mmCIF file of C-alpha atoms in Angstrom:
data_model
loop_
_atom_site.group_PDB
_atom_site.id
_atom_site.type_symbol
_atom_site.label_atom_id
_atom_site.label_comp_id
_atom_site.label_asym_id
_atom_site.label_seq_id
_atom_site.Cartn_x
_atom_site.Cartn_y
_atom_site.Cartn_z
ATOM 1 C CA MET A 1 0.004 0.035 -0.023
ATOM 2 C CA LYS A 2 2.878 2.341 0.846
ATOM 3 C CA LYS A 3 4.434 1.732 -2.565
ATOM 4 C CA LEU A 4 1.096 2.506 -4.243
ATOM 5 C CA SER A 5 0.845 5.845 -2.440
ATOM 6 C CA HIS A 6 4.416 6.698 -3.329
ATOM 7 C CA LEU A 7 3.732 5.861 -6.973
ATOM 8 C CA ALA A 8 0.596 8.008 -6.940
ATOM 9 C CA LEU A 9 2.553 10.833 -5.354
ATOM 10 C CA ALA A 10 5.316 10.514 -7.999
ATOM 11 C CA ILE A 11 2.838 10.554 -10.823
ATOM 12 C CA GLY A 12 1.084 13.555 -9.343
ATOM 13 C CA PHE A 13 4.347 15.432 -8.976
ATOM 14 C CA ALA A 14 5.341 14.468 -12.609
ATOM 15 C CA GLY A 15 2.013 15.781 -13.795
ATOM 16 C CA ILE A 16 2.453 19.076 -12.004
ATOM 17 C CA CYS A 17 5.969 19.459 -13.441
ATOM 18 C CA LEU A 18 4.759 18.673 -16.943
ATOM 19 C CA THR A 19 1.959 21.171 -16.654
ATOM 20 C CA ALA A 20 4.222 23.910 -15.301
ATOM 21 C CA CYS A 21 6.723 23.151 -17.971
ATOM 22 C CA THR A 22 4.310 23.384 -20.786
ATOM 23 C CA SER A 23 2.438 26.530 -19.770
ATOM 24 C CA TYR A 24 1.756 28.888 -22.662
ATOM 25 C CA SER A 25 2.861 32.508 -22.133
ATOM 26 C CA ALA A 26 2.203 35.803 -23.888
ATOM 27 C CA GLN A 27 5.721 35.600 -25.266
ATOM 28 C CA ASP A 28 5.086 32.088 -26.546
ATOM 29 C CA TYR A 29 2.032 33.506 -28.426
ATOM 30 C CA VAL A 30 4.061 36.270 -30.023
ATOM 31 C CA ASN A 31 6.962 33.814 -30.879
ATOM 32 C CA ASP A 32 4.458 31.321 -32.465
ATOM 33 C CA MET A 33 2.829 34.047 -34.550
ATOM 34 C CA LYS A 34 6.230 35.441 -35.531
ATOM 35 C CA ASN A 35 7.458 32.028 -36.628
ATOM 36 C CA LEU A 36 4.344 31.367 -38.640
ATOM 37 C CA THR A 37 4.372 34.773 -40.275
ATOM 38 C CA GLU A 38 8.111 34.533 -41.259
ATOM 39 C CA GLU A 39 7.697 31.001 -42.626
ATOM 40 C CA THR A 40 4.653 32.101 -44.527
ATOM 41 C CA LEU A 41 6.288 35.066 -46.050
ATOM 42 C CA LYS A 42 9.396 33.173 -46.956
ATOM 43 C CA ASN A 43 7.587 30.226 -48.593
ATOM 44 C CA ALA A 44 4.233 31.698 -49.854
ATOM 45 C CA SER A 45 5.246 31.650 -53.498
ATOM 46 C CA THR A 46 5.695 27.881 -53.403
ATOM 47 C CA TYR A 47 2.686 27.052 -51.301
ATOM 48 C CA THR A 48 0.121 24.581 -52.604
ATOM 49 C CA GLU A 49 -3.617 24.674 -51.689
ATOM 50 C CA GLU A 50 -2.924 22.295 -48.816
ATOM 51 C CA ASP A 51 -0.126 24.518 -47.517
ATOM 52 C CA TRP A 52 -2.463 27.525 -47.438
ATOM 53 C CA LYS A 53 -5.063 25.531 -45.668
ATOM 54 C CA ARG A 54 -2.466 24.386 -43.075
ATOM 55 C CA VAL A 55 -1.327 27.959 -42.610
ATOM 56 C CA GLY A 56 -4.910 29.179 -41.994
ATOM 57 C CA GLU A 57 -5.584 26.348 -39.511
ATOM 58 C CA GLU A 58 -2.269 27.056 -37.612
ATOM 59 C CA TYR A 59 -3.045 30.808 -37.519
ATOM 60 C CA ARG A 60 -6.419 30.034 -35.989
ATOM 61 C CA SER A 61 -4.883 27.479 -33.543
ATOM 62 C CA ILE A 62 -2.250 29.921 -32.357
ATOM 63 C CA ASN A 63 -4.816 32.652 -31.752
ATOM 64 C CA GLU A 64 -6.963 30.203 -29.854
ATOM 65 C CA LYS A 65 -4.056 29.412 -27.414
ATOM 66 C CA GLY A 66 -3.249 33.114 -27.256
ATOM 67 C CA LYS A 67 -6.789 33.848 -25.930
ATOM 68 C CA LYS A 68 -5.658 32.404 -22.653
ATOM 69 C CA VAL A 69 -2.687 34.725 -22.021
ATOM 70 C CA LEU A 70 -4.242 38.094 -22.944
ATOM 71 C CA GLU A 71 -4.044 39.726 -19.411
ATOM 72 C CA ASN A 72 -0.284 39.007 -19.370
ATOM 73 C CA MET A 73 0.412 40.643 -22.648
ATOM 74 C CA THR A 74 2.443 43.865 -22.851
ATOM 75 C CA GLU A 75 1.673 46.787 -25.214
ATOM 76 C CA ASP A 76 4.819 45.905 -27.242
ATOM 77 C CA GLN A 77 3.642 42.352 -27.632
ATOM 78 C CA ARG A 78 0.255 43.621 -28.700
ATOM 79 C CA LYS A 79 1.833 45.695 -31.310
ATOM 80 C CA GLU A 80 3.946 42.920 -32.623
ATOM 81 C CA LEU A 81 0.858 40.781 -33.068
ATOM 82 C CA GLU A 82 -0.892 43.549 -34.976
ATOM 83 C CA LYS A 83 2.132 43.751 -37.244
ATOM 84 C CA PHE A 84 2.181 40.004 -37.820
ATOM 85 C CA SER A 85 -1.624 40.073 -38.641
ATOM 86 C CA GLU A 86 -1.134 42.846 -41.212
ATOM 87 C CA LYS A 87 1.745 40.995 -42.871
ATOM 88 C CA MET A 88 -0.331 37.842 -43.059
ATOM 89 C CA SER A 89 -3.285 39.631 -44.531
ATOM 90 C CA ASP A 90 -1.108 41.358 -47.072
ATOM 91 C CA LYS A 91 0.437 38.090 -48.166
ATOM 92 C CA ALA A 92 -3.026 36.488 -48.402
ATOM 93 C CA ALA A 93 -4.135 39.307 -50.643
ATOM 94 C CA GLU A 94 -1.332 38.520 -53.110
ATOM 95 C CA PHE A 95 -2.612 34.856 -53.415
ATOM 96 C CA ASN A 96 -4.350 34.433 -56.830
ATOM 97 C CA HIS A 97 -6.238 31.159 -56.706
ATOM 98 C CA GLU A 98 -9.830 32.555 -56.370
ATOM 99 C CA GLU A 99 -11.532 29.678 -54.467
ATOM 100 C CA LEU A 100 -8.613 29.001 -52.135
ATOM 101 C CA LYS A 101 -8.133 32.794 -51.717
ATOM 102 C CA LYS A 102 -11.748 32.948 -50.532
ATOM 103 C CA GLN A 103 -11.259 30.042 -48.115
ATOM 104 C CA PHE A 104 -8.058 31.542 -46.708
ATOM 105 C CA ASP A 105 -9.661 35.021 -46.518
ATOM 106 C CA ASP A 106 -12.447 33.422 -44.530
ATOM 107 C CA ILE A 107 -10.097 31.846 -42.063
ATOM 108 C CA MET A 108 -8.101 35.059 -41.903
ATOM 109 C CA GLU A 109 -11.245 37.056 -41.241
ATOM 110 C CA GLN A 110 -12.191 34.784 -38.423
ATOM 111 C CA ALA A 111 -8.683 35.078 -36.956
ATOM 112 C CA ASN A 112 -8.656 38.869 -37.464
ATOM 113 C CA ASP A 113 -12.029 39.131 -35.674
ATOM 114 C CA PHE A 114 -10.353 37.266 -32.856
ATOM 115 C CA VAL A 115 -7.380 39.557 -32.925
ATOM 116 C CA ASP A 116 -9.792 42.532 -32.819
ATOM 117 C CA ASP A 117 -11.520 40.937 -29.801
ATOM 118 C CA ILE A 118 -8.015 40.554 -28.171
ATOM 119 C CA LYS A 119 -7.315 44.252 -28.855
ATOM 120 C CA GLN A 120 -10.603 45.301 -27.307
ATOM 121 C CA GLN A 121 -9.984 43.097 -24.150
ATOM 122 C CA LEU A 122 -6.460 44.456 -23.770
ATOM 123 C CA GLN A 123 -7.862 47.975 -24.028
ATOM 124 C CA ASP A 124 -10.547 47.144 -21.355
ATOM 125 C CA LEU A 125 -7.839 45.638 -19.064
ATOM 126 C CA LYS A 126 -5.724 48.765 -19.542
ATOM 127 C CA GLU A 127 -8.556 51.034 -18.681
ATOM 128 C CA GLU A 128 -9.403 48.943 -15.589
ATOM 129 C CA ASN A 129 -5.861 49.226 -14.283
ATOM 130 C CA GLU A 130 -5.704 52.975 -14.721
#
């Protein structure tokens, strides 16, 4: 019985360590968006339809994770995210395949709506703290 309780304690401790080590921060959010933006800008000319779908889904996924760290975001981080969003939108506008462009624009619009919500929430938090 004692071994079982030690094992349970060890598993619990490992779980806590794993959770603490994998927490997602505001800087992680900025870094993820930066990496995706840089990768997209660098490789956009060679992207296939599937690549663009992957970019759109990854963009949405990053923004979903970012929702959880809004209150920890600095003004500089917010500005960086806005810059990345603009670059991604500009690159999407250059994309010529009409049907796929429409699909990607829809994904980007949803993500940009999310970014607008983030901006508003950050503004609200800033006003509350003043």
